[in-house]
Amino acid sequence: GETYAFYPFWLANGKPQPMDFGLFRRIGYLGAVPDDAGGYVTPPDWSSSQTGFTRTAQRHGTEVDLVLYRRDWSTLLRQPASQQQLIAQQAATNAVALADTKPEGAGSRLNGLLLPFWHEPSRLYSGLTVFFDDTSTSPADREAFRNLYRAFMRQLIAEMQQRSGRTYALNLVVPEQRLGENGTFGFGDLIEYLELAEPASPDAASTA
């Protein structure tokens, strides 16, 4: 019953685009592009655009996830392996900070004055969607990307679990042709992320 859509940020600028929010349970707002230093590239008017779009979606009962997207990793993979690990970890920390972005505008300051059954969401995003494609062809580059991706995902999950008072949705987009193959998107790695993100409770273990 989960219906997911992607909405590129450039469609949220200028003239409003028609959208039936009733068709979608969740929307991935695409997006923020990781750079080679652990930060993210966003358009100049990103702040106002994301606030307007996500608050409109939330008022219609549609959850919004921020999409982190990048396809070409060649420049980053040229850096020393130790530096790549640090950049991946910093990118993960910054990603959760982006997910925790607070809405701008008067509405977010009026929660105490609104009707009891409605309040403005305290955060723009319900979670993150990681859309990291890999165009590498050489075995060495593919292994380097796998290590980079693993470092990012482990740190991302750890950061989410350290934030008290809220939960996150975490979605992974996997290229169809890469799903299950040895490397970044092998089933073993994907199951590891699932287990890290949703560890079994002690009660479940004792009754198994």
PDB file of C-alpha atoms in Angstrom:
ATOM      1  CA  GLY A   1       0.000   0.000   0.000  1.00  0.00           C
ATOM      2  CA  GLU A   2       3.002   2.317  -0.046  1.00  0.00           C
ATOM      3  CA  THR A   3       3.044   4.659  -3.052  1.00  0.00           C
ATOM      4  CA  TYR A   4       6.265   6.615  -3.548  1.00  0.00           C
ATOM      5  CA  ALA A   5       7.000   9.452  -5.970  1.00  0.00           C
ATOM      6  CA  PHE A   6      10.029  11.590  -6.785  1.00  0.00           C
ATOM      7  CA  TYR A   7       9.765  15.345  -7.219  1.00  0.00           C
ATOM      8  CA  PRO A   8      12.791  17.256  -8.615  1.00  0.00           C
ATOM      9  CA  PHE A   9      13.447  20.490  -6.756  1.00  0.00           C
ATOM     10  CA  TRP A  10      13.540  22.512  -9.998  1.00  0.00           C
ATOM     11  CA  LEU A  11       9.827  21.796 -10.515  1.00  0.00           C
ATOM     12  CA  ALA A  12       9.098  23.455  -7.172  1.00  0.00           C
ATOM     13  CA  ASN A  13      10.376  26.840  -8.377  1.00  0.00           C
ATOM     14  CA  GLY A  14       8.431  29.522 -10.190  1.00  0.00           C
ATOM     15  CA  LYS A  15       4.945  28.577 -11.388  1.00  0.00           C
ATOM     16  CA  PRO A  16       3.306  25.995  -9.092  1.00  0.00           C
ATOM     17  CA  GLN A  17       3.051  22.506 -10.559  1.00  0.00           C
ATOM     18  CA  PRO A  18      -0.228  20.616 -10.146  1.00  0.00           C
ATOM     19  CA  MET A  19       0.028  17.504  -7.978  1.00  0.00           C
ATOM     20  CA  ASP A  20      -2.553  15.217  -6.433  1.00  0.00           C
ATOM     21  CA  PHE A  21      -1.035  14.456  -3.045  1.00  0.00           C
ATOM     22  CA  GLY A  22      -3.800  11.958  -2.420  1.00  0.00           C
ATOM     23  CA  LEU A  23      -2.062   9.556  -4.819  1.00  0.00           C
ATOM     24  CA  PHE A  24       1.159   9.327  -2.807  1.00  0.00           C
ATOM     25  CA  ARG A  25       1.973   8.217   0.729  1.00  0.00           C
ATOM     26  CA  ARG A  26       5.518   9.536   0.464  1.00  0.00           C
ATOM     27  CA  ILE A  27       7.403  11.857  -1.882  1.00  0.00           C
ATOM     28  CA  GLY A  28      11.156  12.034  -2.354  1.00  0.00           C
ATOM     29  CA  TYR A  29      12.232  15.652  -2.829  1.00  0.00           C
ATOM     30  CA  LEU A  30      15.184  15.500  -5.205  1.00  0.00           C
ATOM     31  CA  GLY A  31      17.529  16.770  -4.197  1.00  0.00           C
ATOM     32  CA  ALA A  32      20.777  17.517  -2.526  1.00  0.00           C
ATOM     33  CA  VAL A  33      23.986  16.480  -4.316  1.00  0.00           C
ATOM     34  CA  PRO A  34      26.991  15.359  -2.229  1.00  0.00           C
ATOM     35  CA  ASP A  35      30.202  17.199  -3.059  1.00  0.00           C
ATOM     36  CA  ASP A  36      33.794  16.020  -2.682  1.00  0.00           C
ATOM     37  CA  ALA A  37      34.217  17.496   0.800  1.00  0.00           C
ATOM     38  CA  GLY A  38      31.305  15.936   2.705  1.00  0.00           C
ATOM     39  CA  GLY A  39      28.861  18.770   2.062  1.00  0.00           C
ATOM     40  CA  TYR A  40      25.900  19.148  -0.291  1.00  0.00           C
ATOM     41  CA  VAL A  41      25.222  21.307  -3.331  1.00  0.00           C
ATOM     42  CA  THR A  42      21.772  22.911  -3.418  1.00  0.00           C
ATOM     43  CA  PRO A  43      20.292  25.644  -5.657  1.00  0.00           C
ATOM     44  CA  PRO A  44      20.406  29.303  -4.563  1.00  0.00           C
ATOM     45  CA  ASP A  45      16.707  29.469  -3.638  1.00  0.00           C
ATOM     46  CA  TRP A  46      16.684  26.042  -2.009  1.00  0.00           C
ATOM     47  CA  SER A  47      15.528  27.211   1.415  1.00  0.00           C
ATOM     48  CA  SER A  48      12.276  28.856   0.357  1.00  0.00           C
ATOM     49  CA  SER A  49      11.472  26.209  -2.266  1.00  0.00           C
ATOM     50  CA  GLN A  50      11.847  23.250   0.065  1.00  0.00           C
ATOM     51  CA  THR A  51       9.845  24.914   2.824  1.00  0.00           C
ATOM     52  CA  GLY A  52       6.908  25.693   0.571  1.00  0.00           C
ATOM     53  CA  PHE A  53       6.750  22.308  -1.099  1.00  0.00           C
ATOM     54  CA  THR A  54       7.217  20.110   1.950  1.00  0.00           C
ATOM     55  CA  ARG A  55       4.749  22.012   4.107  1.00  0.00           C
ATOM     56  CA  THR A  56       2.115  21.795   1.369  1.00  0.00           C
ATOM     57  CA  ALA A  57       2.655  18.036   1.073  1.00  0.00           C
ATOM     58  CA  GLN A  58       2.519  17.543   4.844  1.00  0.00           C
ATOM     59  CA  ARG A  59      -0.760  19.425   5.103  1.00  0.00           C
ATOM     60  CA  HIS A  60      -2.236  16.900   2.675  1.00  0.00           C
ATOM     61  CA  GLY A  61      -0.982  13.963   4.759  1.00  0.00           C
ATOM     62  CA  THR A  62       1.966  13.103   2.494  1.00  0.00           C
ATOM     63  CA  GLU A  63       5.341  12.467   4.092  1.00  0.00           C
ATOM     64  CA  VAL A  64       8.398  13.974   2.397  1.00  0.00           C
ATOM     65  CA  ASP A  65      11.909  12.525   2.302  1.00  0.00           C
ATOM     66  CA  LEU A  66      14.972  14.423   1.156  1.00  0.00           C
ATOM     67  CA  VAL A  67      16.692  12.628  -1.728  1.00  0.00           C
ATOM     68  CA  LEU A  68      20.492  12.560  -1.752  1.00  0.00           C
ATOM     69  CA  TYR A  69      21.552  11.960  -5.339  1.00  0.00           C
ATOM     70  CA  ARG A  70      24.865  11.562  -7.117  1.00  0.00           C
ATOM     71  CA  ARG A  71      25.944   9.552 -10.143  1.00  0.00           C
ATOM     72  CA  ASP A  72      29.556  10.425 -11.010  1.00  0.00           C
ATOM     73  CA  TRP A  73      32.054   9.613  -8.242  1.00  0.00           C
ATOM     74  CA  SER A  74      35.274   9.693 -10.265  1.00  0.00           C
ATOM     75  CA  THR A  75      36.775  12.810  -8.647  1.00  0.00           C
ATOM     76  CA  LEU A  76      36.060  11.638  -5.126  1.00  0.00           C
ATOM     77  CA  LEU A  77      37.436   8.155  -5.762  1.00  0.00           C
ATOM     78  CA  ARG A  78      40.771   9.656  -6.794  1.00  0.00           C
ATOM     79  CA  GLN A  79      41.373  10.815  -3.234  1.00  0.00           C
ATOM     80  CA  PRO A  80      43.254   8.590  -0.744  1.00  0.00           C
ATOM     81  CA  ALA A  81      41.123   5.826   0.774  1.00  0.00           C
ATOM     82  CA  SER A  82      41.461   7.241   4.289  1.00  0.00           C
ATOM     83  CA  GLN A  83      40.238  10.637   3.088  1.00  0.00           C
ATOM     84  CA  GLN A  84      37.297   9.033   1.296  1.00  0.00           C
ATOM     85  CA  GLN A  85      36.215   7.403   4.552  1.00  0.00           C
ATOM     86  CA  LEU A  86      36.309  10.707   6.417  1.00  0.00           C
ATOM     87  CA  ILE A  87      34.363  12.464   3.653  1.00  0.00           C
ATOM     88  CA  ALA A  88      31.725   9.729   3.633  1.00  0.00           C
ATOM     89  CA  GLN A  89      31.259  10.003   7.390  1.00  0.00           C
ATOM     90  CA  GLN A  90      31.038  13.797   7.239  1.00  0.00           C
ATOM     91  CA  ALA A  91      28.503  13.570   4.409  1.00  0.00           C
ATOM     92  CA  ALA A  92      26.373  11.245   6.529  1.00  0.00           C
ATOM     93  CA  THR A  93      26.435  13.638   9.492  1.00  0.00           C
ATOM     94  CA  ASN A  94      25.496  16.559   7.251  1.00  0.00           C
ATOM     95  CA  ALA A  95      22.711  14.546   5.626  1.00  0.00           C
ATOM     96  CA  VAL A  96      20.933  13.990   8.943  1.00  0.00           C
ATOM     97  CA  ALA A  97      21.327  17.681   9.712  1.00  0.00           C
ATOM     98  CA  LEU A  98      19.570  18.445   6.411  1.00  0.00           C
ATOM     99  CA  ALA A  99      16.778  16.024   7.310  1.00  0.00           C
ATOM    100  CA  ASP A 100      16.358  17.948  10.566  1.00  0.00           C
ATOM    101  CA  THR A 101      15.849  21.274   8.778  1.00  0.00           C
ATOM    102  CA  LYS A 102      13.166  23.350  10.475  1.00  0.00           C
ATOM    103  CA  PRO A 103      10.507  25.076   8.366  1.00  0.00           C
ATOM    104  CA  GLU A 104      10.773  28.784   7.759  1.00  0.00           C
ATOM    105  CA  GLY A 105       7.951  31.281   7.952  1.00  0.00           C
ATOM    106  CA  ALA A 106       5.265  32.369  10.332  1.00  0.00           C
ATOM    107  CA  GLY A 107       3.367  29.070  10.328  1.00  0.00           C
ATOM    108  CA  SER A 108       6.131  27.252  12.152  1.00  0.00           C
ATOM    109  CA  ARG A 109       5.988  29.831  14.954  1.00  0.00           C
ATOM    110  CA  LEU A 110       2.232  29.528  15.496  1.00  0.00           C
ATOM    111  CA  ASN A 111       1.984  25.956  16.774  1.00  0.00           C
ATOM    112  CA  GLY A 112       0.771  27.116  20.163  1.00  0.00           C
ATOM    113  CA  LEU A 113      -2.048  29.122  18.560  1.00  0.00           C
ATOM    114  CA  LEU A 114      -3.359  26.449  16.173  1.00  0.00           C
ATOM    115  CA  LEU A 115      -6.323  24.180  16.764  1.00  0.00           C
ATOM    116  CA  PRO A 116      -5.604  21.179  19.036  1.00  0.00           C
ATOM    117  CA  PHE A 117      -5.879  18.654  16.223  1.00  0.00           C
ATOM    118  CA  TRP A 118      -3.363  20.412  13.943  1.00  0.00           C
ATOM    119  CA  HIS A 119       0.171  21.641  14.306  1.00  0.00           C
ATOM    120  CA  GLU A 120       2.883  22.572  11.850  1.00  0.00           C
ATOM    121  CA  PRO A 121       5.550  19.831  11.589  1.00  0.00           C
ATOM    122  CA  SER A 122       8.702  20.750  13.470  1.00  0.00           C
ATOM    123  CA  ARG A 123      10.922  19.323  10.697  1.00  0.00           C
ATOM    124  CA  LEU A 124      10.632  19.538   6.934  1.00  0.00           C
ATOM    125  CA  TYR A 125      11.566  15.933   6.238  1.00  0.00           C
ATOM    126  CA  SER A 126      10.436  12.596   7.596  1.00  0.00           C
ATOM    127  CA  GLY A 127      13.574  10.878   6.402  1.00  0.00           C
ATOM    128  CA  LEU A 128      16.174  10.426   3.693  1.00  0.00           C
ATOM    129  CA  THR A 129      16.333   8.576   0.394  1.00  0.00           C
ATOM    130  CA  VAL A 130      19.847   7.625  -0.679  1.00  0.00           C
ATOM    131  CA  PHE A 131      20.118   7.487  -4.474  1.00  0.00           C
ATOM    132  CA  PHE A 132      23.809   6.874  -5.093  1.00  0.00           C
ATOM    133  CA  ASP A 133      24.317   5.367  -8.530  1.00  0.00           C
ATOM    134  CA  ASP A 134      27.744   4.121  -9.550  1.00  0.00           C
ATOM    135  CA  THR A 135      28.970   4.383 -13.127  1.00  0.00           C
ATOM    136  CA  SER A 136      32.414   2.933 -12.371  1.00  0.00           C
ATOM    137  CA  THR A 137      33.529   0.129 -14.657  1.00  0.00           C
ATOM    138  CA  SER A 138      36.914  -0.958 -13.283  1.00  0.00           C
ATOM    139  CA  PRO A 139      36.991  -3.519 -10.418  1.00  0.00           C
ATOM    140  CA  ALA A 140      39.219  -1.196  -8.351  1.00  0.00           C
ATOM    141  CA  ASP A 141      36.820   1.734  -8.635  1.00  0.00           C
ATOM    142  CA  ARG A 142      33.810  -0.445  -7.870  1.00  0.00           C
ATOM    143  CA  GLU A 143      35.474  -1.750  -4.716  1.00  0.00           C
ATOM    144  CA  ALA A 144      36.417   1.791  -3.713  1.00  0.00           C
ATOM    145  CA  PHE A 145      32.825   2.919  -4.197  1.00  0.00           C
ATOM    146  CA  ARG A 146      31.571   0.002  -2.118  1.00  0.00           C
ATOM    147  CA  ASN A 147      33.851   1.023   0.765  1.00  0.00           C
ATOM    148  CA  LEU A 148      32.705   4.627   0.430  1.00  0.00           C
ATOM    149  CA  TYR A 149      29.043   3.621   0.417  1.00  0.00           C
ATOM    150  CA  ARG A 150      29.465   1.317   3.431  1.00  0.00           C
ATOM    151  CA  ALA A 151      31.169   4.047   5.452  1.00  0.00           C
ATOM    152  CA  PHE A 152      28.399   6.488   4.542  1.00  0.00           C
ATOM    153  CA  MET A 153      25.546   4.126   5.369  1.00  0.00           C
ATOM    154  CA  ARG A 154      26.975   2.991   8.695  1.00  0.00           C
ATOM    155  CA  GLN A 155      27.562   6.562   9.835  1.00  0.00           C
ATOM    156  CA  LEU A 156      24.160   7.673   8.543  1.00  0.00           C
ATOM    157  CA  ILE A 157      22.334   5.012  10.528  1.00  0.00           C
ATOM    158  CA  ALA A 158      24.395   5.751  13.637  1.00  0.00           C
ATOM    159  CA  GLU A 159      23.603   9.469  13.351  1.00  0.00           C
ATOM    160  CA  MET A 160      19.881   8.774  13.030  1.00  0.00           C
ATOM    161  CA  GLN A 161      19.887   6.511  16.060  1.00  0.00           C
ATOM    162  CA  GLN A 162      21.692   9.111  18.168  1.00  0.00           C
ATOM    163  CA  ARG A 163      19.021  11.757  17.595  1.00  0.00           C
ATOM    164  CA  SER A 164      16.530  11.480  20.414  1.00  0.00           C
ATOM    165  CA  GLY A 165      12.904  12.427  20.153  1.00  0.00           C
ATOM    166  CA  ARG A 166      12.240  11.485  16.544  1.00  0.00           C
ATOM    167  CA  THR A 167      12.349   8.626  14.079  1.00  0.00           C
ATOM    168  CA  TYR A 168      13.446   8.648  10.442  1.00  0.00           C
ATOM    169  CA  ALA A 169      12.467   6.847   7.282  1.00  0.00           C
ATOM    170  CA  LEU A 170      15.508   5.559   5.392  1.00  0.00           C
ATOM    171  CA  ASN A 171      15.067   4.503   1.768  1.00  0.00           C
ATOM    172  CA  LEU A 172      17.711   3.127  -0.592  1.00  0.00           C
ATOM    173  CA  VAL A 173      17.432   3.330  -4.363  1.00  0.00           C
ATOM    174  CA  VAL A 174      19.337   0.446  -5.978  1.00  0.00           C
ATOM    175  CA  PRO A 175      20.013   0.293  -9.738  1.00  0.00           C
ATOM    176  CA  GLU A 176      18.102  -2.704 -11.052  1.00  0.00           C
ATOM    177  CA  GLN A 177      21.095  -4.093 -12.925  1.00  0.00           C
ATOM    178  CA  ARG A 178      23.267  -3.925  -9.785  1.00  0.00           C
ATOM    179  CA  LEU A 179      20.860  -5.466  -7.282  1.00  0.00           C
ATOM    180  CA  GLY A 180      22.284  -8.616  -5.734  1.00  0.00           C
ATOM    181  CA  GLU A 181      25.588  -8.599  -7.556  1.00  0.00           C
ATOM    182  CA  ASN A 182      28.860  -8.801  -5.647  1.00  0.00           C
ATOM    183  CA  GLY A 183      29.790  -5.331  -4.523  1.00  0.00           C
ATOM    184  CA  THR A 184      27.960  -2.255  -3.262  1.00  0.00           C
ATOM    185  CA  PHE A 185      24.424  -3.560  -3.677  1.00  0.00           C
ATOM    186  CA  GLY A 186      24.933  -7.211  -2.800  1.00  0.00           C
ATOM    187  CA  PHE A 187      22.234  -8.777  -0.661  1.00  0.00           C
ATOM    188  CA  GLY A 188      24.631  -9.257   2.242  1.00  0.00           C
ATOM    189  CA  ASP A 189      25.419  -5.553   2.448  1.00  0.00           C
ATOM    190  CA  LEU A 190      21.775  -4.524   2.066  1.00  0.00           C
ATOM    191  CA  ILE A 191      20.667  -6.897   4.815  1.00  0.00           C
ATOM    192  CA  GLU A 192      23.410  -5.496   7.062  1.00  0.00           C
ATOM    193  CA  TYR A 193      21.994  -1.971   6.677  1.00  0.00           C
ATOM    194  CA  LEU A 194      18.504  -3.250   7.440  1.00  0.00           C
ATOM    195  CA  GLU A 195      19.699  -4.973  10.607  1.00  0.00           C
ATOM    196  CA  LEU A 196      21.663  -1.921  11.714  1.00  0.00           C
ATOM    197  CA  ALA A 197      18.697   0.367  11.142  1.00  0.00           C
ATOM    198  CA  GLU A 198      16.166  -1.910  12.830  1.00  0.00           C
ATOM    199  CA  PRO A 199      17.963  -3.980  15.472  1.00  0.00           C
ATOM    200  CA  ALA A 200      15.933  -6.764  17.032  1.00  0.00           C
ATOM    201  CA  SER A 201      14.543  -5.859  20.457  1.00  0.00           C
ATOM    202  CA  PRO A 202      15.589  -7.917  23.527  1.00  0.00           C
ATOM    203  CA  ASP A 203      11.978  -9.012  23.989  1.00  0.00           C
ATOM    204  CA  ALA A 204      11.845 -10.365  20.447  1.00  0.00           C
ATOM    205  CA  ALA A 205      15.064 -12.275  20.961  1.00  0.00           C
ATOM    206  CA  SER A 206      13.869 -13.842  24.212  1.00  0.00           C
ATOM    207  CA  THR A 207      10.632 -15.099  22.669  1.00  0.00           C
ATOM    208  CA  ALA A 208      12.141 -16.396  19.429  1.00  0.00           C
TER     209      ALA A 208
END
